[in-house]
PDB file of C-alpha atoms and ligand atoms in Angstrom:
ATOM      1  CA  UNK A   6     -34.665  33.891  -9.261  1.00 76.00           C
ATOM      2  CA  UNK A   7     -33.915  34.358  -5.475  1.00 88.00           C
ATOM      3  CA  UNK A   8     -31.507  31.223  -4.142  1.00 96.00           C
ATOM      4  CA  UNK A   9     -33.533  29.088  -1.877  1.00 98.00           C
ATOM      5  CA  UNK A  10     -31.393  26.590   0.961  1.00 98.00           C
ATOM      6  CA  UNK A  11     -33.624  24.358   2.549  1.00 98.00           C
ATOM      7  CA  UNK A  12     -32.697  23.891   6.078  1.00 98.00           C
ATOM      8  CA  UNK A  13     -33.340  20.634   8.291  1.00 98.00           C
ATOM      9  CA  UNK A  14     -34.505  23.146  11.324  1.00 98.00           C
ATOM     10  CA  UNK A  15     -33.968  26.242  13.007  1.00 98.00           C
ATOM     11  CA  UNK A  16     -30.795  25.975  14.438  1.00 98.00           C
ATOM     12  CA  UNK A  17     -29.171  24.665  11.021  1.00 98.00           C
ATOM     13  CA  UNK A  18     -30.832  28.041   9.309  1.00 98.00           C
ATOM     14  CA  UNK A  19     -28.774  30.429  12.037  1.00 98.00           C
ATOM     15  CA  UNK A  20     -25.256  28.385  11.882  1.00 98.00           C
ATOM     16  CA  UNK A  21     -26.001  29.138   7.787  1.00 98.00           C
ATOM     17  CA  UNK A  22     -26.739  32.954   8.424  1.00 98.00           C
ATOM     18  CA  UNK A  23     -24.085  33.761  11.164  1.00 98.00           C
ATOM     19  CA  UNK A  24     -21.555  32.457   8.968  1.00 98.00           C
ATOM     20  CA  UNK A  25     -22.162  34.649   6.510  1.00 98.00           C
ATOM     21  CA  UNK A  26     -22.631  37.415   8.624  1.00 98.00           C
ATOM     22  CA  UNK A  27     -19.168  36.755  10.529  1.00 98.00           C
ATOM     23  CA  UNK A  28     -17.399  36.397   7.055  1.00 97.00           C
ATOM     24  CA  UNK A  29     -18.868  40.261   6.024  1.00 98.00           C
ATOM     25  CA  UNK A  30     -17.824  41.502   9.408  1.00 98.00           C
ATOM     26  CA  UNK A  31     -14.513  39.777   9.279  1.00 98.00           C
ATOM     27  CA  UNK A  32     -13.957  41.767   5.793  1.00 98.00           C
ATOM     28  CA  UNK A  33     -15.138  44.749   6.650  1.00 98.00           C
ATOM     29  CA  UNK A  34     -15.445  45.772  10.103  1.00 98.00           C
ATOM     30  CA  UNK A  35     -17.654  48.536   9.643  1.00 98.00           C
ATOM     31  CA  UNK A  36     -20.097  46.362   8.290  1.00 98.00           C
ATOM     32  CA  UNK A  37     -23.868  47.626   8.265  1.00 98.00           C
ATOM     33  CA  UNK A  38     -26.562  44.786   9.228  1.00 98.00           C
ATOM     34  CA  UNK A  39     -30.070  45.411   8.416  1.00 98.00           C
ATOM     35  CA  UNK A  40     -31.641  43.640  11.701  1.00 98.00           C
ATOM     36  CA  UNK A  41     -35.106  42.356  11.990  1.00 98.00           C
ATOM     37  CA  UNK A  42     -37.097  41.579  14.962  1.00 98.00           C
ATOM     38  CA  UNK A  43     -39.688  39.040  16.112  1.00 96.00           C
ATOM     39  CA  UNK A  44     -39.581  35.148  15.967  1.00 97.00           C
ATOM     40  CA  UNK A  45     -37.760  34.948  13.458  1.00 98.00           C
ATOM     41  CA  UNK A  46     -33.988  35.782  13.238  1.00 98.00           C
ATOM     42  CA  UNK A  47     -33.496  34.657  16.864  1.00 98.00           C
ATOM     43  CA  UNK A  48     -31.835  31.835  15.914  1.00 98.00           C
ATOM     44  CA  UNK A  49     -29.523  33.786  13.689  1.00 98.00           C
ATOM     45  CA  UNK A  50     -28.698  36.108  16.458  1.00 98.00           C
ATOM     46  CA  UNK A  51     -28.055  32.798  18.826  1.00 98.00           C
ATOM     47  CA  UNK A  52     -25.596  31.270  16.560  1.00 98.00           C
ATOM     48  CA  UNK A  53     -23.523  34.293  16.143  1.00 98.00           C
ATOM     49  CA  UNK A  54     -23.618  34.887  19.708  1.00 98.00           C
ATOM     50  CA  UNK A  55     -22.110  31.112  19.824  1.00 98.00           C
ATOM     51  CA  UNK A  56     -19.652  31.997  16.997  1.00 98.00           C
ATOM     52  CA  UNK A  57     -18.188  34.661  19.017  1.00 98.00           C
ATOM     53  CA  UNK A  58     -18.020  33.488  22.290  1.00 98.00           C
ATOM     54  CA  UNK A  59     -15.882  30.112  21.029  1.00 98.00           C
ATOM     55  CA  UNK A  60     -13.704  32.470  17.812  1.00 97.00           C
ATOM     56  CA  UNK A  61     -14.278  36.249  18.771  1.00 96.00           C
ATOM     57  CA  UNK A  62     -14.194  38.872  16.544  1.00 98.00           C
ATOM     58  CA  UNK A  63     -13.792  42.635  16.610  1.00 98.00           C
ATOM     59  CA  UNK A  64     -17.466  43.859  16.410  1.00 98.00           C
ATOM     60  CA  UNK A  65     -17.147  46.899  18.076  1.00 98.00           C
ATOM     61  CA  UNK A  66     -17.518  48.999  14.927  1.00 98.00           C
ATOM     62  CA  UNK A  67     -19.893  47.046  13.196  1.00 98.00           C
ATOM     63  CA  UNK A  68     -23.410  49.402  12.491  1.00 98.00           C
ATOM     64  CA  UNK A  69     -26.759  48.816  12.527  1.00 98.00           C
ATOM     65  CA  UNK A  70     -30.611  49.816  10.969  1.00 98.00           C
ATOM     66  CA  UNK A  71     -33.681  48.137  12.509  1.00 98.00           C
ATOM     67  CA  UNK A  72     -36.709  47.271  10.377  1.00 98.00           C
ATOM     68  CA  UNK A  73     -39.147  49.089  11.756  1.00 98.00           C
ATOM     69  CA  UNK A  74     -40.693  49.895  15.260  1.00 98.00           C
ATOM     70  CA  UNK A  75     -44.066  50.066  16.802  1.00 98.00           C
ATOM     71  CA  UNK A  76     -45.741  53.959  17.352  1.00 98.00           C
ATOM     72  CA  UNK A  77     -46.816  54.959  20.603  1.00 95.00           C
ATOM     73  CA  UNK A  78     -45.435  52.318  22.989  1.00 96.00           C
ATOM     74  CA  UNK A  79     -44.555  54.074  26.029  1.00 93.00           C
ATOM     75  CA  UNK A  80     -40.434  54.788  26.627  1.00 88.00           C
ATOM     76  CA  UNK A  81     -39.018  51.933  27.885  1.00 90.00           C
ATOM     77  CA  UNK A  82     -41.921  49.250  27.238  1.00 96.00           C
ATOM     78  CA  UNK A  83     -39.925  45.692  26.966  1.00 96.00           C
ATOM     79  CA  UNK A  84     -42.077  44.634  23.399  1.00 97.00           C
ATOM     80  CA  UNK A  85     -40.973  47.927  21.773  1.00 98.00           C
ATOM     81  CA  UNK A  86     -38.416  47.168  19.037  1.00 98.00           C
ATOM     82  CA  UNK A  87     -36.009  49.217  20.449  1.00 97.00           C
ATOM     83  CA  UNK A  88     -36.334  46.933  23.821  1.00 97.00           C
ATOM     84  CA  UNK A  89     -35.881  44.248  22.058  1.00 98.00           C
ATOM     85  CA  UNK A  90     -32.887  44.953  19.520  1.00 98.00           C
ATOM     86  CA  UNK A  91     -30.990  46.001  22.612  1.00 98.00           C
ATOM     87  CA  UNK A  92     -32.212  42.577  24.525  1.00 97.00           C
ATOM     88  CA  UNK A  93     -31.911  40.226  21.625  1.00 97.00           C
ATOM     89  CA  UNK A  94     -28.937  41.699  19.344  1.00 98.00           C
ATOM     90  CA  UNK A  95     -26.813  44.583  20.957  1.00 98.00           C
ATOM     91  CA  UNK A  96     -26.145  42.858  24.585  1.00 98.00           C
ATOM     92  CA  UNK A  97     -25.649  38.774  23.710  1.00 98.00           C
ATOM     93  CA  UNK A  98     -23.138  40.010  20.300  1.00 98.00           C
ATOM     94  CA  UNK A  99     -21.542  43.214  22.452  1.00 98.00           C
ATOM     95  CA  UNK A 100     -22.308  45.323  19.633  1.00 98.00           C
ATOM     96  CA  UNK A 101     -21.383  49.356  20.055  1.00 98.00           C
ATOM     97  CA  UNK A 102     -25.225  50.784  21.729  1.00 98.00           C
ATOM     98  CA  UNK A 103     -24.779  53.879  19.739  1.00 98.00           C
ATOM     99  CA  UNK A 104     -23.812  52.338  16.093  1.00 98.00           C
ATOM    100  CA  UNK A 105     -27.804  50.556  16.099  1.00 98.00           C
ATOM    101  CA  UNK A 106     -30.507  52.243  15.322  1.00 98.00           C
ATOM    102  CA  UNK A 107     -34.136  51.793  15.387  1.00 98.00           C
ATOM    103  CA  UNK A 108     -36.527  53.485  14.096  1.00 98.00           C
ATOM    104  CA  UNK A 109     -38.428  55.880  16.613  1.00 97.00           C
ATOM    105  CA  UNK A 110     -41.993  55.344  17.485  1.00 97.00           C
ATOM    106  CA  UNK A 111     -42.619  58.647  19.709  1.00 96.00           C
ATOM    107  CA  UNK A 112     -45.782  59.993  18.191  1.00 96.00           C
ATOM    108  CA  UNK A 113     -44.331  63.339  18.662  1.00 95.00           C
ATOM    109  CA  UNK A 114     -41.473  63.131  15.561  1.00 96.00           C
ATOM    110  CA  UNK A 115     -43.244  61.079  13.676  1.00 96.00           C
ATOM    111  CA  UNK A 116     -43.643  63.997  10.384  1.00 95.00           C
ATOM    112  CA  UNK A 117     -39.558  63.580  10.204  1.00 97.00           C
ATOM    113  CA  UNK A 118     -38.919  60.732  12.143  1.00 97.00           C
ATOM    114  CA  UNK A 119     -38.702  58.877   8.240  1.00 98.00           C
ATOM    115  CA  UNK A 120     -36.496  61.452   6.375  1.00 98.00           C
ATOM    116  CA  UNK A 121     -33.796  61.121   9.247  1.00 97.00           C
ATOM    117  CA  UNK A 122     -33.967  57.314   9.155  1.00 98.00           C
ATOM    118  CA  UNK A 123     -33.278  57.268   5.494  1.00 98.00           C
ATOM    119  CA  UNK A 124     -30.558  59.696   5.637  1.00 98.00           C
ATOM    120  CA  UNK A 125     -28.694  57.769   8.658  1.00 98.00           C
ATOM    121  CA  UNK A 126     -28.568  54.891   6.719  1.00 98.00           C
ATOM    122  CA  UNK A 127     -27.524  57.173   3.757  1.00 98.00           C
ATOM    123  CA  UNK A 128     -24.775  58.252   5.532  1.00 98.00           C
ATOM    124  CA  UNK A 129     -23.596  54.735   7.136  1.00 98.00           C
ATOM    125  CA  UNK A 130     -23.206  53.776   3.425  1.00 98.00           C
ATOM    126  CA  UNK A 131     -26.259  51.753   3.105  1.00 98.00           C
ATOM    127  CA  UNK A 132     -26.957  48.243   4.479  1.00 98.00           C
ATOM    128  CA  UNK A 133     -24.476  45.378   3.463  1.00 98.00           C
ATOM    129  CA  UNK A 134     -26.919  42.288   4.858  1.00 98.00           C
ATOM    130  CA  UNK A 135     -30.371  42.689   5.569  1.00 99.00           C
ATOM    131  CA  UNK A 136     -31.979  40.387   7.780  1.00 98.00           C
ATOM    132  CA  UNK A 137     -35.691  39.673   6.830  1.00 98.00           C
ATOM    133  CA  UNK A 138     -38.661  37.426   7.894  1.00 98.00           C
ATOM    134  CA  UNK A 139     -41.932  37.307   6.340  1.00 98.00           C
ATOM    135  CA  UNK A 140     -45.393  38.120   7.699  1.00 96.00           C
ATOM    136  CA  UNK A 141     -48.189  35.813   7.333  1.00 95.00           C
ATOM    137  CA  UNK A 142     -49.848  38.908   5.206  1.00 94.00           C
ATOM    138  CA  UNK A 143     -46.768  39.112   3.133  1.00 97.00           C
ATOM    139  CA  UNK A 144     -45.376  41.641   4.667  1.00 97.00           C
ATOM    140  CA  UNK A 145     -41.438  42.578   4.809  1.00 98.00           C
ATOM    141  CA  UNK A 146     -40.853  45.165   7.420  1.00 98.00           C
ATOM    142  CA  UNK A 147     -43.945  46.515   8.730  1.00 98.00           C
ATOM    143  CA  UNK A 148     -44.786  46.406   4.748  1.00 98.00           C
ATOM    144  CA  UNK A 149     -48.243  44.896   4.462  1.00 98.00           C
ATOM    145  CA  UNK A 150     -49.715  44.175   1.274  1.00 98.00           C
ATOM    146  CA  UNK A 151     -50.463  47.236  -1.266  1.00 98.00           C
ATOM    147  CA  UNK A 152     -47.474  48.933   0.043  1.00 98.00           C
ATOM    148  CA  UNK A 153     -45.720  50.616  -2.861  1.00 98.00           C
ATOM    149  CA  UNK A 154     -41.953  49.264  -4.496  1.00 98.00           C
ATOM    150  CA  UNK A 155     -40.855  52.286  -4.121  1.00 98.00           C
ATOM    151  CA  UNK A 156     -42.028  52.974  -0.205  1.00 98.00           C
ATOM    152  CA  UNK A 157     -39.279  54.643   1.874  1.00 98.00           C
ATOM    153  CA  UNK A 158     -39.739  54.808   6.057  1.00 98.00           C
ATOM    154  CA  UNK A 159     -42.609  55.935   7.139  1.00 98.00           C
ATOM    155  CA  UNK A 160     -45.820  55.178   9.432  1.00 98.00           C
ATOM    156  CA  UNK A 161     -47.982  52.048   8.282  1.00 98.00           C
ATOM    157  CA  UNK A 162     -51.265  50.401   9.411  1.00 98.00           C
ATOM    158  CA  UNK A 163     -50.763  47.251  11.252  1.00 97.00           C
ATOM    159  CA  UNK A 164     -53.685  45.054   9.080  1.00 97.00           C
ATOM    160  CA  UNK A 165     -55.649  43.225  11.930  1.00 97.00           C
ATOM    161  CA  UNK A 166     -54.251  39.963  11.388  1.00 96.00           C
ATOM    162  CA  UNK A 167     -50.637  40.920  11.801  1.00 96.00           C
ATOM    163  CA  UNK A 168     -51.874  42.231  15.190  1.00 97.00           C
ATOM    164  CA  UNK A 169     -53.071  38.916  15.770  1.00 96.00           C
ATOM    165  CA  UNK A 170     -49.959  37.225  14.835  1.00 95.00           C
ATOM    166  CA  UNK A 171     -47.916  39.327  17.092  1.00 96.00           C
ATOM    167  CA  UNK A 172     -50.546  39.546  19.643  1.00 97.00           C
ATOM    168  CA  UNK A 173     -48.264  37.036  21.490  1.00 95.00           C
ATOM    169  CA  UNK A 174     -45.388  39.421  22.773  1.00 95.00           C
ATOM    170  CA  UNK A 175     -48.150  41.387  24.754  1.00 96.00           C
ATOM    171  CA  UNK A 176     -50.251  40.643  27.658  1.00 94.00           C
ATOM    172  CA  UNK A 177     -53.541  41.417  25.533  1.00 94.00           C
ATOM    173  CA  UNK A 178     -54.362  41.821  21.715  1.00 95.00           C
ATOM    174  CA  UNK A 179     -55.838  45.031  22.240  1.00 95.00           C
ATOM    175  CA  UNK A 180     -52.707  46.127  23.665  1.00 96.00           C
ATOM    176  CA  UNK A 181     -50.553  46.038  19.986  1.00 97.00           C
ATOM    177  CA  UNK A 182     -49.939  49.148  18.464  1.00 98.00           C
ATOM    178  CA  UNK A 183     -51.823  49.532  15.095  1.00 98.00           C
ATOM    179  CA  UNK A 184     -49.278  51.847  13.504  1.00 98.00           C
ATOM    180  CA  UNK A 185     -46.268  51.500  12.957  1.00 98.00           C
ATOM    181  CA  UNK A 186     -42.877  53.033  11.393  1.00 98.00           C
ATOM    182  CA  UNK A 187     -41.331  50.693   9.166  1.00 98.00           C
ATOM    183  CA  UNK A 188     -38.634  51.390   6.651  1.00 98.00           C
ATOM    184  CA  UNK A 189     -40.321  50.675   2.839  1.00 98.00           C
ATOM    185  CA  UNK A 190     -39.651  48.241   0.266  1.00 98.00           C
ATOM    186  CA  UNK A 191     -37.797  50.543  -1.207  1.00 98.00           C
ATOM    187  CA  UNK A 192     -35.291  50.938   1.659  1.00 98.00           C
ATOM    188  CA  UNK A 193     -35.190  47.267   1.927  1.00 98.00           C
ATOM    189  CA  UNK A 194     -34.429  46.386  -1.741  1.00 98.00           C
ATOM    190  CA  UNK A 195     -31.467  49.201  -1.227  1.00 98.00           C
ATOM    191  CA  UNK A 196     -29.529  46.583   0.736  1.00 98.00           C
ATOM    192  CA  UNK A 197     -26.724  44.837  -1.079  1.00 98.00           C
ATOM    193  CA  UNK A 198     -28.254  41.270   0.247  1.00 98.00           C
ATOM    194  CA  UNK A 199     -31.230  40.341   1.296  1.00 98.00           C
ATOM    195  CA  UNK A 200     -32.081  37.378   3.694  1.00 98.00           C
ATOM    196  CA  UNK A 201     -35.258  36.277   3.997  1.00 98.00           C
ATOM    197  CA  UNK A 202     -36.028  33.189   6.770  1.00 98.00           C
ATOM    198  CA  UNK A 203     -39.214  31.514   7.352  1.00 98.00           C
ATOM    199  CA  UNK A 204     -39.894  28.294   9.460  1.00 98.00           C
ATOM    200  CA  UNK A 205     -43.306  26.865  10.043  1.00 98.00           C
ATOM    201  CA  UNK A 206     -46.567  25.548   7.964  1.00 98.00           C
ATOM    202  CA  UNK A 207     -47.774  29.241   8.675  1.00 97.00           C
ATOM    203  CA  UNK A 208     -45.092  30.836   6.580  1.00 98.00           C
ATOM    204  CA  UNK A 209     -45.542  28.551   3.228  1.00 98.00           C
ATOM    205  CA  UNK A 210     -47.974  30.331   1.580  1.00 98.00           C
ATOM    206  CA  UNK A 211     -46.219  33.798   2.341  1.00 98.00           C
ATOM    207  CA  UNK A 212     -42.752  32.265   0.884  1.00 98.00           C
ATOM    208  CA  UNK A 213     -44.267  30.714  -2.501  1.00 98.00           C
ATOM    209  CA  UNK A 214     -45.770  34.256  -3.111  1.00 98.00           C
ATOM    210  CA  UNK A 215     -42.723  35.899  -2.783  1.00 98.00           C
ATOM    211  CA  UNK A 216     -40.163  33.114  -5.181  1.00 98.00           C
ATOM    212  CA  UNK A 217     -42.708  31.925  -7.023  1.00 98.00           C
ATOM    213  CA  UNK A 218     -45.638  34.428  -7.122  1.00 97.00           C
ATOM    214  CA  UNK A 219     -46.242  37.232  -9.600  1.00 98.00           C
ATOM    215  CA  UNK A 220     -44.616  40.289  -8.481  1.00 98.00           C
ATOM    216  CA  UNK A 221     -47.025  42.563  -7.204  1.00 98.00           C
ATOM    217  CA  UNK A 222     -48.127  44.726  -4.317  1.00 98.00           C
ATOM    218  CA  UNK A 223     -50.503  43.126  -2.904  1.00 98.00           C
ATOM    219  CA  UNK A 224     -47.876  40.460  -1.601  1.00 98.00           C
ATOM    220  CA  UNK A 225     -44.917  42.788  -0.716  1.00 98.00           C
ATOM    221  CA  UNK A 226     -42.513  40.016  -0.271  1.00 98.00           C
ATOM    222  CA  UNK A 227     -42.404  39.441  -4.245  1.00 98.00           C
ATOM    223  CA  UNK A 228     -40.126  42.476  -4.510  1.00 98.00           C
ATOM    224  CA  UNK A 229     -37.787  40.556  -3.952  1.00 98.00           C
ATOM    225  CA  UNK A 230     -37.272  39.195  -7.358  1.00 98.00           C
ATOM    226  CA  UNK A 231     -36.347  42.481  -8.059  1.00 98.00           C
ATOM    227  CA  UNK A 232     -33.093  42.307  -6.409  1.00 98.00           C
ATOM    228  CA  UNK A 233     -29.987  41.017  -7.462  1.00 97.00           C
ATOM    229  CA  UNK A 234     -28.762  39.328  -4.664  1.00 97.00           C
ATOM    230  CA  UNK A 235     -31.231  37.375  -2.659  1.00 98.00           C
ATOM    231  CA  UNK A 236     -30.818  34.395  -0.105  1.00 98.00           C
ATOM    232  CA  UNK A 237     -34.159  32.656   1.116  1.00 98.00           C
ATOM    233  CA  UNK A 238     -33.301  29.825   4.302  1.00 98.00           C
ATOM    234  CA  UNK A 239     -36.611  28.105   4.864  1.00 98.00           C
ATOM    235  CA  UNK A 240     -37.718  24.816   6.559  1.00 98.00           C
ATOM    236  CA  UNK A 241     -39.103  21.948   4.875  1.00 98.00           C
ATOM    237  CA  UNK A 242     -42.358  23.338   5.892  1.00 98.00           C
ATOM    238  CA  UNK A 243     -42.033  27.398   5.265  1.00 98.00           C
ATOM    239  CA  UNK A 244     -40.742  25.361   1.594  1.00 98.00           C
ATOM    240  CA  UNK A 245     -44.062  22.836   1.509  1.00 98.00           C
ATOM    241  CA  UNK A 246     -45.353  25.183  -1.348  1.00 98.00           C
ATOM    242  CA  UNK A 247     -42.711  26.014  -3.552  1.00 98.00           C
ATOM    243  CA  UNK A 248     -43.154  24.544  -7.098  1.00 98.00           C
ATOM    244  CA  UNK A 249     -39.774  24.902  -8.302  1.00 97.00           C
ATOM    245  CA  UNK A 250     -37.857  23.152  -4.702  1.00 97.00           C
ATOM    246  CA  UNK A 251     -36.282  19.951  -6.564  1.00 97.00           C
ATOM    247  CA  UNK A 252     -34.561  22.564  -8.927  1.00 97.00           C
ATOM    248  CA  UNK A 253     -33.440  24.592  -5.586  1.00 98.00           C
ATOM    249  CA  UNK A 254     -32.612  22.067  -3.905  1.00 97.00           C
ATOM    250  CA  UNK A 255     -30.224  20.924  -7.209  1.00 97.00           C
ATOM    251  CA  UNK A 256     -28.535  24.491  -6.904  1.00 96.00           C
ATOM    252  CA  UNK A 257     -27.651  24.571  -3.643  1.00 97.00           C
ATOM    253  CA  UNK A 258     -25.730  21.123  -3.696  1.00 96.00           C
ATOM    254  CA  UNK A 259     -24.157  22.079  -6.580  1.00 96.00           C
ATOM    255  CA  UNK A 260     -23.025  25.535  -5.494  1.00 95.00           C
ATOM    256  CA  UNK A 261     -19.323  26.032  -5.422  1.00 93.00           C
ATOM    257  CA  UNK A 262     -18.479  26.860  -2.034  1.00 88.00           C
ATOM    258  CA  UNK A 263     -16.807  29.716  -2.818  1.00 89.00           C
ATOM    259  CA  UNK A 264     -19.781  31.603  -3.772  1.00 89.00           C
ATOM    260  CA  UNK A 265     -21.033  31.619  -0.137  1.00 88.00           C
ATOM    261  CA  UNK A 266     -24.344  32.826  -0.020  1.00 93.00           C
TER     262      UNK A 266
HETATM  263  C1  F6R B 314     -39.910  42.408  12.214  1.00 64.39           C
HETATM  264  C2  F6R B 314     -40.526  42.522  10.902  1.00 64.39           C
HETATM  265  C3  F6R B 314     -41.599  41.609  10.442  1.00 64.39           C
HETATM  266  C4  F6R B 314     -41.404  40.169  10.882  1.00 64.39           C
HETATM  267  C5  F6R B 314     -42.596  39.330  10.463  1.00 64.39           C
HETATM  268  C6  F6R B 314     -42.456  37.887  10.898  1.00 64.39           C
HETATM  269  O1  F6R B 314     -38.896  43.395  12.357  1.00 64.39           O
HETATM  270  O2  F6R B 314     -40.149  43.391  10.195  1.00 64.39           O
HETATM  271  O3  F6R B 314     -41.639  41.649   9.039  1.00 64.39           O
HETATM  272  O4  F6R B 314     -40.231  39.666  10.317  1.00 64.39           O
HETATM  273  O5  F6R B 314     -43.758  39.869  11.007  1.00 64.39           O
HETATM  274  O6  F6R B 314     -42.520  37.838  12.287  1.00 64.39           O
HETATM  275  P1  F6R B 314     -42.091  36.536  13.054  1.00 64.39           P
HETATM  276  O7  F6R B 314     -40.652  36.363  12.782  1.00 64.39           O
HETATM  277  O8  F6R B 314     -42.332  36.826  14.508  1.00 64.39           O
HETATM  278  O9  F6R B 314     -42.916  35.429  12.510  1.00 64.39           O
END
């Protein structure tokens, strides 16, 4: 069963995750994050960004893999996940540009643009910490629901209501890519940990389908229960539908600190 914190708010769920994040890197400098984009991890990337400003830290050879990036956006655009990794992540921490990748969209690679992704993070030594939210469809990564265990990166269909979701970041709905590259499930359950957040009402249903639900496909956050090491930091509300929370709950203040997360 994954380990579930329940975290008063936001801010509480990004001290949690930076910590553990600045206790890999402080272990192993050559760390390799697994990054995600959207809503979601901002306030992980916020609190580290605090962490190192007040106690820095040598992060200069730390590496990185994104998720998974939007096809087709022209070079440059400022909602394209490479925009936004180097916005969001590489700038506030002062990570090294060239040690993160993301995927690339350009229609033009796209037949190999998936074996070289896989072999890059091959070659970095695989992810240590993968940072993960949850789409309202299920999804993990760009992984929406039918999307095989065993998936590796490659180009996915956006399902209309996860262009609706992100519909936000652009000036018009019509304007979000529908495909995507994503790495698969089975890149992501390659990572040594897995964190999965998820704040919000929106996110409950989602979350109890991926702890709780049976482990299938059609909701591609369940494969998580396949992995070994698994850390899900929810609000009370992304928790609202979890049938097992007073035993989680019960874990987590009984956890000997030295476990970490
Ligand atoms: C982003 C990603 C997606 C998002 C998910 C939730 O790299 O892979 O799985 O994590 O769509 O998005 P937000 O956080 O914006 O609610």
């Amino acid at each position: 069963m994954a380990e579930v914190i329940v975290v008063e708010n936001e801010d509480a769920a990004g001290e949690l995750v930076a910590g553990a994040i600045r206790e890999l890197i402080t272990a192993r400098p050559e760390a390799v994050l697994g990054l995600a984009t959207g809503s979601t991890p901002l306030p992980v990337y916020r609190a580290f960004a605090r962490s190192l400003a007040a106690r820095p830290l040598d992060v200069s050879r730390v590496r990185g893999f994104s998720l998974d990036e939007y096809v087709g956006l022209p070079d440059g655009h400022r909602e394209s996940y490479r925009a936004v990794i180097s916005r969001d992540v590489v700038a506030p921490l002062g990570l090294t540009p060239g040690r993160i990748r993301v995927p690339s969209g350009d229609p033009a690679g796209l037949p190999t643009a998936g074996a070289d992704y896989e072999q890059a993070i091959v070659d970095a030594g695989g992810v240590d910490l993968q940072l993960l939210g949850i789409g309202r469809t299920g999804h993990l990564g760009f992984n929406e629901p039918g999307s095989s265990f065993a998936s590796l990166t490659r180009v996915k269909t956006l399902t209309p209501q996860t262009r609706a979701d992100n519909a936000r970041f652009f000036d018009s709905p019509a304007e979000v890519p529908i495909h995507c590259i994503t790495q698969g499930l089975g890149t992501i359950m390659r990572a040594r940990h897995l964190v999965l957040l998820a704040f919000g009402h929106g996110k409950a249903t989602a979350i109890a389908a991926a702890v709780e639900g049976p482990v299938t496909s059609s909701q591609p956050g369940s494969a998580i229960q396949l992995h070994p090491h698994v850390t899900v930091v929810v609000d009370e509300a992304a928790a609202g539908r979890l049938t097992n929370l007073d035993y989680f709950r019960y874990a987590w203040a009984n956890k000997p600190a030295w476990q970490g997360i």
